[in-house]
């Protein structure tokens, strides 16, 4: 059994993917070929957002957003601590300061109370808070109504890190159509993944979209050889766009299959362990199915037992960012301790998840036996 079964997915669409790659080899426009523009069009339609701009990976998507917002040293950006490093890394790229925020006990997403505290902390330390990067952890959107209310009160922008949540929704909004900007990743293991690196940034603002498109190609102006701003080389390969067009066709069915798998896990495990909580009005793309273990369970021992039974697991994340070497000198919302993040890091365990998990009574019974 695989933790994320990309092989079973490839078997479903291999001939279509081969044909798509062959078309790119035939036309030879490897950079910004027609598939890139077609994929951007379909992405925007899928999310119901005005602009979808593809880029090289999900980290560059976040970086492009910060560059477009002209983030400067002395600016502070509020980010969750219980996330993948990229969310805070891009803030440091700009010479700005990430302020680490605690997580909610139920969804594990950014805690609005801690967020408000973080804004005060940023000001107290002499920084200028300018924006928030909420993360849609494990596939579930953060609580954007609560976040937007705080952002509005303090005149901050919101850039949603949807690297794990492409395909999910918050109330009537699809991920991608949330906040001033939203980003996603097409890393192979993400809900919609390519066969390499890829990412996208979304916005309803014509102005931001034009700046991001320029930044993606070295800050190019209307004359290709007159660069009007400092940018980067952040383009998505045509071959990856061609692959993603094929994967997007089966993605809605995969989302349904992921939800079915999550429901089956819930039914099997809810009496023995804390199963994921999805907010009313939200859906998850189920990037991960993450259980939370009671304190008496030895996680390392459980991981070994599951492994012996042929069931791979992962711990996302062993260490919150505010405790990691590269990030521990940055401020936290409340003086160094983020209690929820710290207990999550000790208690979470992610089980195999994809649209291709073969769920059976036997499988459920094996996990349950290891848990008891
Ligand atoms: C994967 C991920 C990213 C980075 O995406 P890449 O495509 O790997 O650069 C950013 N944020 C979060 C929360 C992620 O999970």
CSV table of C-alpha atoms in Angstrom, one decimal, residues 106-107 140-143 145 169-172 277-283:
chain,number,residue,atom,x,y,z
A,106,UNK,CA,-10.6,21.7,16.2
A,107,UNK,CA,-9.5,22.4,12.6
A,140,UNK,CA,-9.6,22.4,4.8
A,141,UNK,CA,-9.9,26.2,4.2
A,142,UNK,CA,-9.1,28.4,7.2
A,143,UNK,CA,-11.9,30.4,8.8
A,145,UNK,CA,-14.8,35.2,7.6
A,169,UNK,CA,-14.6,25.4,-0.7
A,170,UNK,CA,-15.4,27.9,2.1
A,171,UNK,CA,-19.1,28.7,2.1
A,172,UNK,CA,-19.9,29.8,-1.5
A,277,UNK,CA,-13.2,18.1,12.1
A,278,UNK,CA,-14.5,20.0,9.1
A,279,UNK,CA,-16.3,23.3,9.8
A,280,UNK,CA,-19.9,23.7,8.9
A,281,UNK,CA,-20.1,25.4,5.5
A,282,UNK,CA,-16.6,24.1,4.4
A,283,UNK,CA,-15.4,21.2,2.4
